């Protein structure tokens, strides 16, 4: 026979043992041992990385929990040339990190696009073309959108890659799907990401020039859709290998954020924390000695201008945006079932990304 306190502690211990990514956070759950001593001894057993005391701010650690549950978003260019071996090895590595669609969300970049040639013939051939889509065999087919719901936070991933070239586009079918999603629930807090930047400011300010970003026609439609969808608050992209916030082309309350590459200087990633009253972005650099050495070496690219171009300003890398995100909450069971059914309809195969 055990007490309620002991039963709760054993349940916590069981959850921590079952998945080493699980952690406990709250007010005085660590050194103090929690309310009525419920978590006493867990700090010594699992360490401070998994038993975390938090400030007296419920909205802060609720936001941290949502952010931790979201996991990683990878905005494309995860292979060099999209070959069968690269895509296969990438899928194996990502599966070791977590489950795609739960722990990791990713979209295709222009390096991952379908190609022509003997090196890609093992991948599915696109109808009416000579291109083979090796990425699509392990993730999603070309120009396929996914929508993922995390307790009220909707995350939409776009495939913005052109069939040939480094520029961006959104085909009619994918644009129609995006339009329908935003029309059906325009007020739901929504984060959207894709490989190519969207704004005119990005088109004129990146090293690749205007043809390096999403084409103007599709960018204009995206702005119109966001303008009619108050819940959209952030559009994240990669491709330009820099940290940069750019102004929207029209007066809409959406942040357009480019994040630098992790493979070269400044070699890092952005951490997004969500709160009821807004969100915070902080840029984190890699920590291992080898990564730091490579970051220092690549800093001299672009005739020594790499650091000025890629690092961005302090405000580009780290900032707070006030926004009502109180709609991010636990979804009622009946509504959650409908969302699950909708996600299931868009799966391409049991081994494909759950989008």
Tab-separated table of C-alpha atoms in Angstrom:
chain	number	residue	atom	x	y	z
A	1	UNK	CA	0.000	0.000	0.000
A	2	UNK	CA	1.403	3.395	-0.976
A	3	UNK	CA	0.334	6.992	-0.452
A	4	UNK	CA	-0.996	9.291	-3.176
A	5	UNK	CA	2.293	11.218	-3.010
A	6	UNK	CA	4.313	8.076	-3.639
A	7	UNK	CA	2.004	7.003	-6.459
A	8	UNK	CA	2.409	10.354	-8.227
A	9	UNK	CA	6.188	10.179	-7.804
A	10	UNK	CA	6.264	6.679	-9.261
A	11	UNK	CA	4.166	7.835	-12.233
A	12	UNK	CA	6.616	10.668	-12.866
A	13	UNK	CA	9.547	8.299	-12.593
A	14	UNK	CA	7.893	5.873	-15.022
A	15	UNK	CA	7.411	8.662	-17.605
A	16	UNK	CA	11.017	9.851	-17.202
A	17	UNK	CA	12.353	6.303	-17.589
A	18	UNK	CA	10.229	5.532	-20.624
A	19	UNK	CA	11.539	8.418	-22.774
A	20	UNK	CA	14.825	10.198	-22.098
A	21	UNK	CA	13.452	13.302	-23.843
A	22	UNK	CA	10.844	13.737	-21.109
A	23	UNK	CA	11.550	16.324	-18.431
A	24	UNK	CA	9.707	17.774	-15.458
A	25	UNK	CA	9.481	21.511	-14.880
A	26	UNK	CA	7.574	23.675	-12.465
A	27	UNK	CA	7.792	25.844	-9.385
A	28	UNK	CA	10.029	24.244	-6.720
A	29	UNK	CA	9.962	20.778	-8.293
A	30	UNK	CA	13.769	20.447	-8.032
A	31	UNK	CA	15.764	21.167	-4.878
A	32	UNK	CA	12.664	21.761	-2.746
A	33	UNK	CA	11.106	18.491	-3.830
A	34	UNK	CA	7.802	19.791	-5.114
A	35	UNK	CA	4.499	20.438	-3.426
A	36	UNK	CA	4.094	17.985	-0.501
A	37	UNK	CA	7.425	16.411	-1.540
A	38	UNK	CA	5.937	14.768	-4.624
A	39	UNK	CA	9.136	15.165	-6.697
A	40	UNK	CA	11.602	14.690	-3.828
A	41	UNK	CA	14.679	12.763	-4.962
A	42	UNK	CA	14.036	13.134	-8.694
A	43	UNK	CA	16.579	15.940	-9.095
A	44	UNK	CA	19.331	13.731	-7.681
A	45	UNK	CA	18.194	10.783	-9.774
A	46	UNK	CA	17.732	12.509	-13.174
A	47	UNK	CA	19.795	15.692	-12.910
A	48	UNK	CA	19.009	19.391	-13.475
A	49	UNK	CA	18.536	19.027	-17.248
A	50	UNK	CA	15.456	16.889	-16.708
A	51	UNK	CA	14.144	18.239	-13.383
A	52	UNK	CA	13.891	21.994	-13.824
A	53	UNK	CA	12.768	24.692	-11.427
A	54	UNK	CA	10.940	27.552	-13.145
A	55	UNK	CA	10.168	31.161	-12.181
A	56	UNK	CA	6.802	32.073	-10.705
A	57	UNK	CA	5.267	32.571	-14.171
A	58	UNK	CA	2.716	30.064	-15.381
A	59	UNK	CA	2.530	31.572	-18.884
A	60	UNK	CA	6.317	31.298	-19.196
A	61	UNK	CA	6.629	27.597	-18.525
A	62	UNK	CA	3.440	26.762	-20.430
A	63	UNK	CA	5.032	28.452	-23.429
A	64	UNK	CA	8.290	26.596	-22.822
A	65	UNK	CA	6.376	23.315	-22.716
A	66	UNK	CA	4.656	24.022	-26.026
A	67	UNK	CA	7.977	24.928	-27.590
A	68	UNK	CA	9.596	21.757	-26.274
A	69	UNK	CA	6.740	19.650	-27.618
A	70	UNK	CA	7.051	21.225	-31.054
A	71	UNK	CA	10.629	20.076	-31.503
A	72	UNK	CA	12.642	21.067	-34.548
A	73	UNK	CA	11.666	22.730	-37.822
A	74	UNK	CA	14.085	22.174	-40.700
A	75	UNK	CA	13.518	24.566	-43.595
A	76	UNK	CA	15.060	22.572	-46.431
A	77	UNK	CA	18.433	21.914	-48.076
A	78	UNK	CA	18.975	18.840	-45.948
A	79	UNK	CA	20.884	17.106	-48.761
A	80	UNK	CA	23.531	18.311	-51.161
A	81	UNK	CA	22.029	17.012	-54.413
A	82	UNK	CA	18.947	14.995	-53.443
A	83	UNK	CA	20.480	11.664	-54.498
A	84	UNK	CA	18.962	8.324	-53.441
A	85	UNK	CA	21.720	7.638	-50.900
A	86	UNK	CA	21.572	11.147	-49.427
A	87	UNK	CA	17.804	11.024	-48.962
A	88	UNK	CA	17.902	7.493	-47.582
A	89	UNK	CA	20.660	8.298	-45.091
A	90	UNK	CA	18.943	11.524	-44.072
A	91	UNK	CA	15.718	9.680	-43.309
A	92	UNK	CA	17.593	7.118	-41.227
A	93	UNK	CA	19.353	9.823	-39.225
A	94	UNK	CA	16.199	11.826	-38.625
A	95	UNK	CA	14.338	8.707	-37.507
A	96	UNK	CA	17.056	8.237	-34.884
A	97	UNK	CA	16.439	11.765	-33.577
A	98	UNK	CA	12.681	11.451	-33.287
A	99	UNK	CA	9.466	10.883	-35.159
A	100	UNK	CA	8.871	13.076	-38.186
A	101	UNK	CA	5.544	14.814	-37.748
A	102	UNK	CA	5.858	14.797	-33.969
A	103	UNK	CA	9.415	15.716	-32.951
A	104	UNK	CA	10.659	17.028	-36.287
A	105	UNK	CA	8.947	19.041	-39.001
A	106	UNK	CA	10.734	19.601	-42.284
A	107	UNK	CA	10.199	20.862	-45.801
A	108	UNK	CA	12.082	20.450	-49.059
A	109	UNK	CA	14.796	22.888	-50.192
A	110	UNK	CA	16.095	23.521	-53.678
A	111	UNK	CA	19.053	21.158	-53.079
A	112	UNK	CA	16.495	18.420	-52.355
A	113	UNK	CA	14.504	18.933	-55.566
A	114	UNK	CA	13.999	16.283	-58.310
A	115	UNK	CA	16.869	15.920	-60.798
A	116	UNK	CA	17.631	14.516	-64.228
A	117	UNK	CA	20.402	11.967	-64.745
A	118	UNK	CA	21.603	8.476	-63.996
A	119	UNK	CA	22.454	9.302	-60.370
A	120	UNK	CA	18.766	9.913	-59.559
A	121	UNK	CA	17.026	7.167	-61.554
A	122	UNK	CA	16.418	5.050	-58.462
A	123	UNK	CA	13.848	7.610	-57.335
A	124	UNK	CA	10.225	7.860	-58.566
A	125	UNK	CA	9.915	9.568	-61.940
A	126	UNK	CA	7.683	12.624	-62.130
A	127	UNK	CA	4.925	12.235	-64.693
A	128	UNK	CA	5.577	14.043	-67.955
A	129	UNK	CA	9.192	14.869	-67.097
A	130	UNK	CA	12.624	13.259	-67.052
A	131	UNK	CA	13.060	14.189	-63.360
A	132	UNK	CA	13.346	11.653	-60.549
A	133	UNK	CA	12.203	12.625	-57.050
A	134	UNK	CA	14.398	10.783	-54.557
A	135	UNK	CA	13.301	13.060	-51.712
A	136	UNK	CA	9.666	12.180	-52.338
A	137	UNK	CA	10.400	8.486	-51.907
A	138	UNK	CA	11.356	9.072	-48.262
A	139	UNK	CA	9.383	12.190	-47.310
A	140	UNK	CA	6.608	14.016	-49.185
A	141	UNK	CA	6.073	14.220	-52.967
A	142	UNK	CA	6.974	17.445	-54.705
A	143	UNK	CA	4.844	20.557	-54.026
A	144	UNK	CA	2.935	18.832	-51.217
A	145	UNK	CA	1.835	20.939	-48.240
A	146	UNK	CA	1.494	19.547	-44.726
A	147	UNK	CA	-0.462	20.901	-41.775
A	148	UNK	CA	0.329	19.834	-38.228
A	149	UNK	CA	-1.679	20.787	-35.141
A	150	UNK	CA	-0.067	21.051	-31.728
A	151	UNK	CA	-2.782	21.715	-29.169
A	152	UNK	CA	-4.126	24.710	-31.032
A	153	UNK	CA	-0.880	25.863	-32.659
A	154	UNK	CA	-1.086	25.127	-36.370
A	155	UNK	CA	2.209	24.628	-38.228
A	156	UNK	CA	2.061	24.616	-42.023
A	157	UNK	CA	5.024	23.519	-44.110
A	158	UNK	CA	5.291	24.534	-47.758
A	159	UNK	CA	7.308	23.048	-50.608
A	160	UNK	CA	8.417	26.224	-52.406
A	161	UNK	CA	10.971	24.614	-54.719
A	162	UNK	CA	11.002	25.059	-58.474
A	163	UNK	CA	11.580	21.991	-60.630
A	164	UNK	CA	14.761	23.478	-62.069
A	165	UNK	CA	16.774	26.288	-60.570
A	166	UNK	CA	17.206	27.955	-57.201
A	167	UNK	CA	14.131	30.205	-57.250
A	168	UNK	CA	10.842	29.514	-55.516
A	169	UNK	CA	7.236	28.891	-56.495
A	170	UNK	CA	4.016	27.405	-55.129
A	171	UNK	CA	2.023	25.336	-57.625
A	172	UNK	CA	-1.725	25.886	-57.999
A	173	UNK	CA	-2.781	22.746	-56.125
A	174	UNK	CA	-0.618	23.531	-53.110
A	175	UNK	CA	-1.750	27.171	-53.097
A	176	UNK	CA	-5.363	26.019	-53.193
A	177	UNK	CA	-4.754	23.775	-50.187
A	178	UNK	CA	-3.117	26.641	-48.282
A	179	UNK	CA	-6.044	28.909	-49.133
A	180	UNK	CA	-8.556	26.328	-47.883
A	181	UNK	CA	-6.726	25.743	-44.596
A	182	UNK	CA	-6.508	29.436	-43.787
A	183	UNK	CA	-10.087	30.088	-44.893
A	184	UNK	CA	-11.503	27.288	-42.727
A	185	UNK	CA	-9.812	28.491	-39.523
A	186	UNK	CA	-8.479	32.017	-40.098
A	187	UNK	CA	-8.092	32.869	-36.403
A	188	UNK	CA	-6.140	29.789	-35.287
A	189	UNK	CA	-2.576	30.742	-34.223
A	190	UNK	CA	-0.496	29.668	-37.217
A	191	UNK	CA	3.209	29.408	-37.979
A	192	UNK	CA	4.159	28.791	-41.617
A	193	UNK	CA	7.548	27.824	-42.969
A	194	UNK	CA	9.099	27.052	-46.325
A	195	UNK	CA	12.516	27.194	-47.902
A	196	UNK	CA	12.279	30.416	-49.937
A	197	UNK	CA	11.820	33.903	-48.466
A	198	UNK	CA	8.699	35.771	-49.541
A	199	UNK	CA	9.094	39.528	-49.241
A	200	UNK	CA	10.232	42.117	-51.765
A	201	UNK	CA	12.799	43.397	-49.270
A	202	UNK	CA	14.369	39.951	-49.162
A	203	UNK	CA	14.344	39.765	-52.969
A	204	UNK	CA	16.345	42.976	-53.308
A	205	UNK	CA	18.635	42.437	-50.328
A	206	UNK	CA	19.957	38.867	-50.662
A	207	UNK	CA	23.132	37.964	-52.561
A	208	UNK	CA	21.277	35.767	-55.063
A	209	UNK	CA	19.070	38.598	-56.292
A	210	UNK	CA	15.298	38.800	-56.981
A	211	UNK	CA	15.191	35.397	-58.686
A	212	UNK	CA	16.469	33.670	-55.557
A	213	UNK	CA	13.242	33.990	-53.541
A	214	UNK	CA	9.581	33.088	-54.057
A	215	UNK	CA	8.353	34.524	-57.368
A	216	UNK	CA	6.443	37.797	-57.140
A	217	UNK	CA	3.083	36.372	-58.234
A	218	UNK	CA	3.020	33.665	-55.598
A	219	UNK	CA	4.441	36.021	-52.961
A	220	UNK	CA	1.600	38.450	-53.642
A	221	UNK	CA	-1.015	35.712	-53.196
A	222	UNK	CA	0.626	34.582	-49.942
A	223	UNK	CA	0.446	38.141	-48.604
A	224	UNK	CA	-3.246	38.327	-49.537
A	225	UNK	CA	-4.007	35.033	-47.773
A	226	UNK	CA	-2.144	36.110	-44.636
A	227	UNK	CA	-3.976	39.435	-44.670
A	228	UNK	CA	-7.293	37.565	-44.461
A	229	UNK	CA	-6.037	35.206	-41.733
A	230	UNK	CA	-5.494	37.007	-38.411
A	231	UNK	CA	-4.076	33.869	-36.819
A	232	UNK	CA	-0.936	33.793	-38.993
A	233	UNK	CA	1.829	35.409	-36.950
A	234	UNK	CA	5.155	34.108	-38.319
A	235	UNK	CA	6.585	32.938	-41.658
A	236	UNK	CA	9.999	31.291	-41.325
A	237	UNK	CA	12.345	30.547	-44.228
A	238	UNK	CA	15.936	29.611	-44.992
A	239	UNK	CA	17.792	29.568	-48.335
A	240	UNK	CA	19.637	32.905	-47.955
A	241	UNK	CA	22.005	31.603	-45.222
A	242	UNK	CA	21.469	34.679	-43.046
A	243	UNK	CA	19.532	35.957	-40.038
A	244	UNK	CA	17.196	38.644	-41.257
A	245	UNK	CA	13.769	40.068	-40.465
A	246	UNK	CA	12.186	41.696	-43.507
A	247	UNK	CA	9.140	43.918	-43.874
A	248	UNK	CA	5.992	42.430	-45.416
A	249	UNK	CA	5.024	43.827	-48.812
A	250	UNK	CA	1.641	44.890	-47.452
A	251	UNK	CA	0.677	46.151	-43.976
A	252	UNK	CA	-0.090	42.795	-42.355
A	253	UNK	CA	0.898	41.790	-38.776
A	254	UNK	CA	3.095	38.866	-39.834
A	255	UNK	CA	6.805	38.514	-39.142
A	256	UNK	CA	8.935	37.217	-42.039
A	257	UNK	CA	12.071	35.686	-40.561
A	258	UNK	CA	15.079	34.173	-42.351
A	259	UNK	CA	17.398	32.005	-40.242
A	260	UNK	CA	21.064	31.417	-41.012
A	261	UNK	CA	22.500	28.069	-42.074
A	262	UNK	CA	23.780	25.669	-39.453
A	263	UNK	CA	26.505	24.321	-41.757
A	264	UNK	CA	28.602	27.507	-41.902
A	265	UNK	CA	29.136	30.734	-40.010
A	266	UNK	CA	27.380	31.638	-37.749
A	267	UNK	CA	26.485	27.921	-37.509
A	268	UNK	CA	23.398	27.967	-35.349
A	269	UNK	CA	19.639	27.809	-35.106
A	270	UNK	CA	16.798	29.937	-33.784
A	271	UNK	CA	14.869	28.930	-30.694
A	272	UNK	CA	11.210	29.982	-30.660
A	273	UNK	CA	9.416	30.303	-27.311
A	274	UNK	CA	5.662	30.839	-27.300
A	275	UNK	CA	3.691	32.559	-24.552
A	276	UNK	CA	0.093	33.657	-24.105
A	277	UNK	CA	1.074	37.260	-24.809
A	278	UNK	CA	3.500	36.730	-27.682
A	279	UNK	CA	6.713	34.947	-28.588
A	280	UNK	CA	10.472	35.256	-28.269
A	281	UNK	CA	13.165	34.345	-30.832
A	282	UNK	CA	16.759	33.730	-29.757
A	283	UNK	CA	19.596	32.597	-32.011
A	284	UNK	CA	21.717	29.781	-30.566
A	285	UNK	CA	25.171	28.847	-31.855
A	286	UNK	CA	26.498	25.305	-32.005
A	287	UNK	CA	28.652	24.202	-29.085
A	288	UNK	CA	30.965	21.381	-30.113
A	289	UNK	CA	34.633	22.197	-30.689
A	290	UNK	CA	34.598	20.856	-34.263
A	291	UNK	CA	31.536	22.925	-35.179
A	292	UNK	CA	33.071	26.053	-33.683
A	293	UNK	CA	36.296	25.530	-35.639
A	294	UNK	CA	34.359	25.145	-38.872
A	295	UNK	CA	32.273	28.205	-38.086
A	296	UNK	CA	35.417	30.264	-37.563
A	297	UNK	CA	36.907	28.967	-40.813
A	298	UNK	CA	33.822	29.771	-42.926
A	299	UNK	CA	33.603	33.257	-41.456
A	300	UNK	CA	36.126	34.412	-44.088
A	301	UNK	CA	33.864	33.491	-47.041
A	302	UNK	CA	32.492	36.170	-49.375
A	303	UNK	CA	35.864	37.954	-49.358
A	304	UNK	CA	35.655	38.344	-45.606
A	305	UNK	CA	32.077	39.678	-45.608
A	306	UNK	CA	30.383	36.435	-44.526
A	307	UNK	CA	29.995	37.511	-40.916
A	308	UNK	CA	28.426	40.852	-41.829
A	309	UNK	CA	25.978	39.238	-44.247
A	310	UNK	CA	25.014	36.077	-42.359
A	311	UNK	CA	25.018	37.020	-38.683
A	312	UNK	CA	22.460	39.809	-38.998
A	313	UNK	CA	21.745	42.453	-36.416
A	314	UNK	CA	21.083	41.769	-32.761
A	315	UNK	CA	17.391	42.473	-33.385
A	316	UNK	CA	17.361	40.054	-36.335
A	317	UNK	CA	18.691	37.275	-34.111
A	318	UNK	CA	16.961	37.994	-30.815
A	319	UNK	CA	13.630	39.713	-30.353
A	320	UNK	CA	10.259	39.616	-28.649
A	321	UNK	CA	6.933	40.109	-30.438
A	322	UNK	CA	3.738	40.891	-28.539
A	323	UNK	CA	0.848	38.861	-29.916
A	324	UNK	CA	-2.268	37.247	-28.515
A	325	UNK	CA	-1.492	33.515	-28.607
A	326	UNK	CA	-3.983	32.535	-25.915
A	327	UNK	CA	-5.728	30.346	-28.489
A	328	UNK	CA	-2.957	27.766	-28.100
A	329	UNK	CA	-4.521	25.311	-25.693
A	330	UNK	CA	-5.537	21.710	-25.314
A	331	UNK	CA	-7.944	20.784	-28.119
A	332	UNK	CA	-11.215	19.110	-27.002
A	333	UNK	CA	-11.320	15.403	-27.754
A	334	UNK	CA	-13.998	15.636	-30.471
A	335	UNK	CA	-12.118	18.367	-32.342
A	336	UNK	CA	-8.814	16.553	-31.914
A	337	UNK	CA	-10.282	13.466	-33.580
A	338	UNK	CA	-11.303	15.494	-36.615
A	339	UNK	CA	-7.810	16.981	-36.857
A	340	UNK	CA	-6.245	13.533	-36.611
A	341	UNK	CA	-8.485	12.239	-39.383
A	342	UNK	CA	-7.577	15.207	-41.567
A	343	UNK	CA	-3.845	14.608	-41.036
A	344	UNK	CA	-4.289	10.890	-41.846
A	345	UNK	CA	-5.833	11.685	-45.227
A	346	UNK	CA	-2.693	13.544	-46.255
A	347	UNK	CA	-0.225	10.782	-45.441
A	348	UNK	CA	1.348	9.289	-48.555
A	349	UNK	CA	2.486	6.005	-47.011
A	350	UNK	CA	3.204	4.530	-43.566
A	351	UNK	CA	6.904	5.392	-43.961
A	352	UNK	CA	6.275	8.920	-45.259
A	353	UNK	CA	6.409	12.049	-43.165
A	354	UNK	CA	3.252	12.489	-41.086
A	355	UNK	CA	1.950	15.759	-42.421
